[in-house]
C-alpha cells in the first residue's frame, strides 16, 4: 500500500534560514506526490505536486520539492524562511488505485525572529 | 476562486445526538471528500463521492454516513455522536478524477460532550 511518512512533527527555523521538511514515501508504482499547507484556522491548500514530469517541482510562495526515487523522498524546501511561512505542512500521496489522497501526519513549522 | 463552504466553524453536541455536517462547493466539482483531522494523526479519509447519490468508504467510515443528493452538497452524518468523534472535520472537492488538486473548506471543529 502506498503511504507517506513525515519526519519531525515540529520544525523550528530562524527567519531567513533554510526550510527543510522531510517526506518519505512507500509505493510499488511511481507515485503522485503532493505538499499541502494549512495556515491557522484555515483549510489546506495545495503548495505543489509531482506527477512524474520534472523531478524538481516548484510551488507557490517560493517552495520547491525534489522527487528522489533512490531515496524514496520528496522533501520540501525553501531557501529563506519568512514569518508568514509558519503553518502546518502535509505531504500526501494518491492511493487506492487513484481514488484517494492519503496524507502524512503533518509537520508544524515555526519561524522565529 | 473555488469556494468550499462548511456550515459551522464550531459545533458542540451531546453524546448520542444525531449530527449533520454540511459542505457546499460552488465550482461544479464531481468529487467531494470528508476528512477528520486529529493532532499527530494528520488527515484521515472518512467517505468520498464521485457523483450524485454515489458514495465510497474511506479509511475510517465507522460511525459515519454521508449523503449527496445534489452535486454541490455533501453531508456527513454522525448517527449517534460519541466523545471519540470530537475532532476537526474538513470537507474538500476536486474537479480532477485523479485528484490533481483538492480544494478544502476551513473546517468544522466538533466537540462531543
Tab-separated table of C-alpha atoms in Angstrom:
chain	number	residue	atom	x	y	z
A	1	UNK	CA	0.000	0.000	0.000
A	2	UNK	CA	1.161	3.496	-0.744
A	3	UNK	CA	1.865	5.801	2.161
A	4	UNK	CA	3.945	8.779	3.245
A	5	UNK	CA	5.948	9.392	6.390
A	6	UNK	CA	6.822	12.857	7.609
A	7	UNK	CA	9.869	13.010	9.857
A	8	UNK	CA	9.569	15.587	12.610
A	9	UNK	CA	6.207	16.753	13.853
A	10	UNK	CA	7.676	20.159	14.741
A	11	UNK	CA	10.414	22.118	12.984
A	12	UNK	CA	11.704	25.482	14.107
A	13	UNK	CA	13.854	27.786	11.968
A	14	UNK	CA	15.048	31.359	12.161
A	15	UNK	CA	13.693	33.929	9.753
A	16	UNK	CA	15.920	33.913	6.654
A	17	UNK	CA	17.170	30.364	7.252
A	18	UNK	CA	16.651	27.346	5.014
A	19	UNK	CA	13.433	25.435	5.473
A	20	UNK	CA	13.627	21.649	5.039
A	21	UNK	CA	10.574	19.493	5.723
A	22	UNK	CA	11.013	15.781	5.182
A	23	UNK	CA	8.696	13.325	3.489
A	24	UNK	CA	9.399	9.741	2.514
A	25	UNK	CA	7.012	7.602	0.530
A	26	UNK	CA	6.465	3.916	0.073
A	27	UNK	CA	4.984	2.822	-3.193
A	28	UNK	CA	5.280	-0.131	-5.508
A	29	UNK	CA	4.406	2.031	-8.504
A	30	UNK	CA	5.523	5.533	-9.496
A	31	UNK	CA	3.667	7.767	-7.068
A	32	UNK	CA	1.871	11.043	-7.458
A	33	UNK	CA	3.011	13.193	-4.523
A	34	UNK	CA	1.770	16.451	-3.073
A	35	UNK	CA	2.561	19.056	-0.443
A	36	UNK	CA	-0.279	20.970	1.178
A	37	UNK	CA	-0.113	23.825	3.681
A	38	UNK	CA	-2.591	24.739	6.398
A	39	UNK	CA	-2.453	28.209	7.893
A	40	UNK	CA	-4.077	28.764	11.295
A	41	UNK	CA	-7.866	28.466	11.244
A	42	UNK	CA	-7.943	27.634	7.554
A	43	UNK	CA	-8.357	24.598	5.356
A	44	UNK	CA	-5.495	23.082	3.411
A	45	UNK	CA	-4.238	24.494	0.134
A	46	UNK	CA	-2.011	22.916	-2.475
A	47	UNK	CA	1.640	24.023	-2.468
A	48	UNK	CA	2.934	21.789	-5.232
A	49	UNK	CA	2.567	18.370	-6.823
A	50	UNK	CA	4.755	15.784	-8.525
A	51	UNK	CA	3.222	13.807	-11.366
A	52	UNK	CA	6.296	12.190	-12.966
A	53	UNK	CA	7.256	15.055	-15.251
A	54	UNK	CA	10.190	17.041	-13.795
A	55	UNK	CA	11.784	15.729	-10.596
A	56	UNK	CA	12.238	19.244	-9.210
A	57	UNK	CA	8.863	20.800	-8.648
A	58	UNK	CA	8.324	24.463	-7.915
A	59	UNK	CA	5.316	25.602	-5.978
A	60	UNK	CA	3.778	28.735	-4.578
A	61	UNK	CA	5.421	31.106	-2.084
A	62	UNK	CA	8.965	30.105	-3.067
A	63	UNK	CA	8.687	26.462	-2.023
A	64	UNK	CA	10.028	23.585	-4.054
A	65	UNK	CA	10.404	19.832	-3.665
A	66	UNK	CA	12.605	17.263	-5.309
A	67	UNK	CA	11.489	13.735	-6.101
A	68	UNK	CA	14.335	11.292	-5.428
A	69	UNK	CA	13.458	7.755	-6.366
A	70	UNK	CA	16.701	6.302	-4.978
A	71	UNK	CA	15.892	7.742	-1.550
A	72	UNK	CA	12.087	7.408	-1.834
A	73	UNK	CA	11.888	11.013	-0.706
A	74	UNK	CA	10.002	14.161	-1.601
A	75	UNK	CA	11.375	16.776	0.779
A	76	UNK	CA	10.031	20.326	0.777
A	77	UNK	CA	12.482	23.227	0.837
A	78	UNK	CA	12.554	26.991	0.810
A	79	UNK	CA	15.854	28.917	0.729
A	80	UNK	CA	14.815	31.662	3.128
A	81	UNK	CA	12.057	31.369	5.706
A	82	UNK	CA	9.608	34.163	6.306
A	83	UNK	CA	7.407	34.683	9.329
A	84	UNK	CA	4.365	34.137	7.119
A	85	UNK	CA	5.537	30.574	6.404
A	86	UNK	CA	4.564	29.486	9.908
A	87	UNK	CA	1.926	26.836	9.315
A	88	UNK	CA	1.373	23.087	9.250
A	89	UNK	CA	2.610	21.232	6.182
A	90	UNK	CA	1.289	17.918	4.930
A	91	UNK	CA	2.798	15.513	2.460
A	92	UNK	CA	0.302	13.346	0.564
A	93	UNK	CA	0.189	10.522	-1.963
A	94	UNK	CA	-2.516	9.204	-4.222
A	95	UNK	CA	-3.643	5.742	-3.135
A	96	UNK	CA	-6.474	3.327	-3.699
A	97	UNK	CA	-5.843	2.954	-7.404
A	98	UNK	CA	-6.047	6.699	-7.889
A	99	UNK	CA	-9.211	7.202	-5.917
A	100	UNK	CA	-7.905	8.615	-2.667
A	101	UNK	CA	-5.401	11.123	-1.350
A	102	UNK	CA	-3.625	9.849	1.776
A	103	UNK	CA	-1.910	12.391	3.999
A	104	UNK	CA	1.069	12.205	6.305
A	105	UNK	CA	0.808	13.224	9.936
A	106	UNK	CA	1.957	16.775	9.299
A	107	UNK	CA	4.880	18.998	10.306
A	108	UNK	CA	4.298	22.199	12.222
A	109	UNK	CA	6.758	24.864	11.063
A	110	UNK	CA	7.662	27.631	13.469
A	111	UNK	CA	9.625	30.647	12.251
A	112	UNK	CA	11.458	32.686	14.856
A	113	UNK	CA	12.951	36.153	14.675
B	1	UNK	CA	-11.971	31.316	-6.867
B	2	UNK	CA	-13.313	27.940	-5.873
B	3	UNK	CA	-15.175	28.070	-2.635
B	4	UNK	CA	-15.887	25.175	-0.341
B	5	UNK	CA	-18.162	26.239	2.478
B	6	UNK	CA	-18.736	24.324	5.665
B	7	UNK	CA	-21.852	25.378	7.510
B	8	UNK	CA	-20.395	25.715	11.008
B	9	UNK	CA	-16.973	26.630	12.284
B	10	UNK	CA	-17.627	25.317	15.796
B	11	UNK	CA	-20.223	22.831	16.938
B	12	UNK	CA	-20.930	21.379	20.385
B	13	UNK	CA	-23.135	18.303	20.677
B	14	UNK	CA	-24.030	15.763	23.342
B	15	UNK	CA	-23.277	12.057	23.269
B	16	UNK	CA	-25.963	10.169	21.384
B	17	UNK	CA	-27.169	13.116	19.310
B	18	UNK	CA	-27.507	12.861	15.557
B	19	UNK	CA	-25.155	15.376	13.954
B	20	UNK	CA	-25.167	16.774	10.444
B	21	UNK	CA	-22.112	18.496	8.976
B	22	UNK	CA	-22.835	20.290	5.739
B	23	UNK	CA	-20.491	21.150	2.902
B	24	UNK	CA	-21.223	23.081	-0.282
B	25	UNK	CA	-18.920	23.768	-3.235
B	26	UNK	CA	-19.579	26.294	-5.960
B	27	UNK	CA	-17.416	25.018	-8.831
B	28	UNK	CA	-19.465	22.111	-10.141
B	29	UNK	CA	-16.833	19.608	-8.994
B	30	UNK	CA	-17.618	15.944	-9.434
B	31	UNK	CA	-15.652	14.698	-6.445
B	32	UNK	CA	-16.177	15.515	-2.791
B	33	UNK	CA	-14.471	14.213	0.344
B	34	UNK	CA	-14.785	14.245	4.124
B	35	UNK	CA	-11.672	14.032	6.285
B	36	UNK	CA	-11.136	14.288	10.009
B	37	UNK	CA	-8.010	15.922	11.375
B	38	UNK	CA	-6.524	14.982	14.736
B	39	UNK	CA	-3.216	16.133	16.263
B	40	UNK	CA	-0.428	13.700	15.487
B	41	UNK	CA	-2.608	11.684	13.105
B	42	UNK	CA	-2.904	14.088	10.187
B	43	UNK	CA	-5.936	13.840	7.951
B	44	UNK	CA	-7.863	10.604	7.603
B	45	UNK	CA	-10.432	9.981	4.908
B	46	UNK	CA	-13.924	9.136	6.148
B	47	UNK	CA	-16.027	8.988	2.966
B	48	UNK	CA	-15.888	10.281	-0.580
B	49	UNK	CA	-18.221	10.656	-3.506
B	50	UNK	CA	-17.654	10.810	-7.258
B	51	UNK	CA	-21.198	11.598	-8.272
B	52	UNK	CA	-24.628	12.428	-7.003
B	53	UNK	CA	-26.085	9.641	-4.867
B	54	UNK	CA	-22.790	7.802	-5.021
B	55	UNK	CA	-20.528	7.209	-2.024
B	56	UNK	CA	-17.495	5.160	-1.130
B	57	UNK	CA	-15.948	4.361	2.222
B	58	UNK	CA	-12.636	5.862	3.090
B	59	UNK	CA	-10.210	4.625	5.713
B	60	UNK	CA	-12.300	5.299	8.832
B	61	UNK	CA	-16.024	5.135	7.934
B	62	UNK	CA	-17.227	3.500	11.151
B	63	UNK	CA	-19.770	5.635	12.991
B	64	UNK	CA	-20.366	7.905	9.995
B	65	UNK	CA	-22.580	8.051	6.945
B	66	UNK	CA	-22.894	10.539	4.097
B	67	UNK	CA	-25.469	11.947	1.745
B	68	UNK	CA	-25.063	13.504	-1.674
B	69	UNK	CA	-28.453	14.383	-3.125
B	70	UNK	CA	-27.149	17.316	-5.165
B	71	UNK	CA	-23.824	17.733	-6.902
B	72	UNK	CA	-22.789	20.762	-4.907
B	73	UNK	CA	-23.648	19.437	-1.450
B	74	UNK	CA	-22.046	16.639	0.549
B	75	UNK	CA	-23.245	15.966	4.072
B	76	UNK	CA	-21.526	13.995	6.805
B	77	UNK	CA	-23.803	12.353	9.356
B	78	UNK	CA	-22.945	11.080	12.792
B	79	UNK	CA	-25.881	8.817	13.610
B	80	UNK	CA	-25.135	8.738	17.343
B	81	UNK	CA	-22.298	11.034	18.305
B	82	UNK	CA	-19.648	9.739	20.677
B	83	UNK	CA	-16.832	11.511	22.509
B	84	UNK	CA	-14.202	9.878	20.293
B	85	UNK	CA	-15.713	11.728	17.357
B	86	UNK	CA	-14.581	15.046	18.806
B	87	UNK	CA	-12.348	16.339	16.033
B	88	UNK	CA	-11.803	18.847	13.253
B	89	UNK	CA	-13.773	17.848	10.142
B	90	UNK	CA	-12.607	19.027	6.734
B	91	UNK	CA	-14.564	18.868	3.522
B	92	UNK	CA	-12.840	19.001	0.129
B	93	UNK	CA	-13.772	18.923	-3.523
B	94	UNK	CA	-11.887	18.137	-6.711
B	95	UNK	CA	-12.528	18.544	-10.398
B	96	UNK	CA	-9.917	16.046	-11.467
B	97	UNK	CA	-10.878	12.383	-11.044
B	98	UNK	CA	-7.207	11.675	-10.464
B	99	UNK	CA	-7.030	14.225	-7.705
B	100	UNK	CA	-4.863	16.849	-9.345
B	101	UNK	CA	-5.881	19.336	-6.703
B	102	UNK	CA	-8.204	19.294	-3.737
B	103	UNK	CA	-9.947	22.438	-2.529
B	104	UNK	CA	-10.675	22.450	1.181
B	105	UNK	CA	-13.188	24.192	3.378
B	106	UNK	CA	-11.976	25.874	6.544
B	107	UNK	CA	-13.233	23.066	8.756
B	108	UNK	CA	-15.757	22.376	11.495
B	109	UNK	CA	-14.437	21.812	14.998
B	110	UNK	CA	-16.882	19.373	16.574
B	111	UNK	CA	-16.907	18.777	20.316
B	112	UNK	CA	-18.996	15.895	21.638
B	113	UNK	CA	-19.631	16.127	25.379
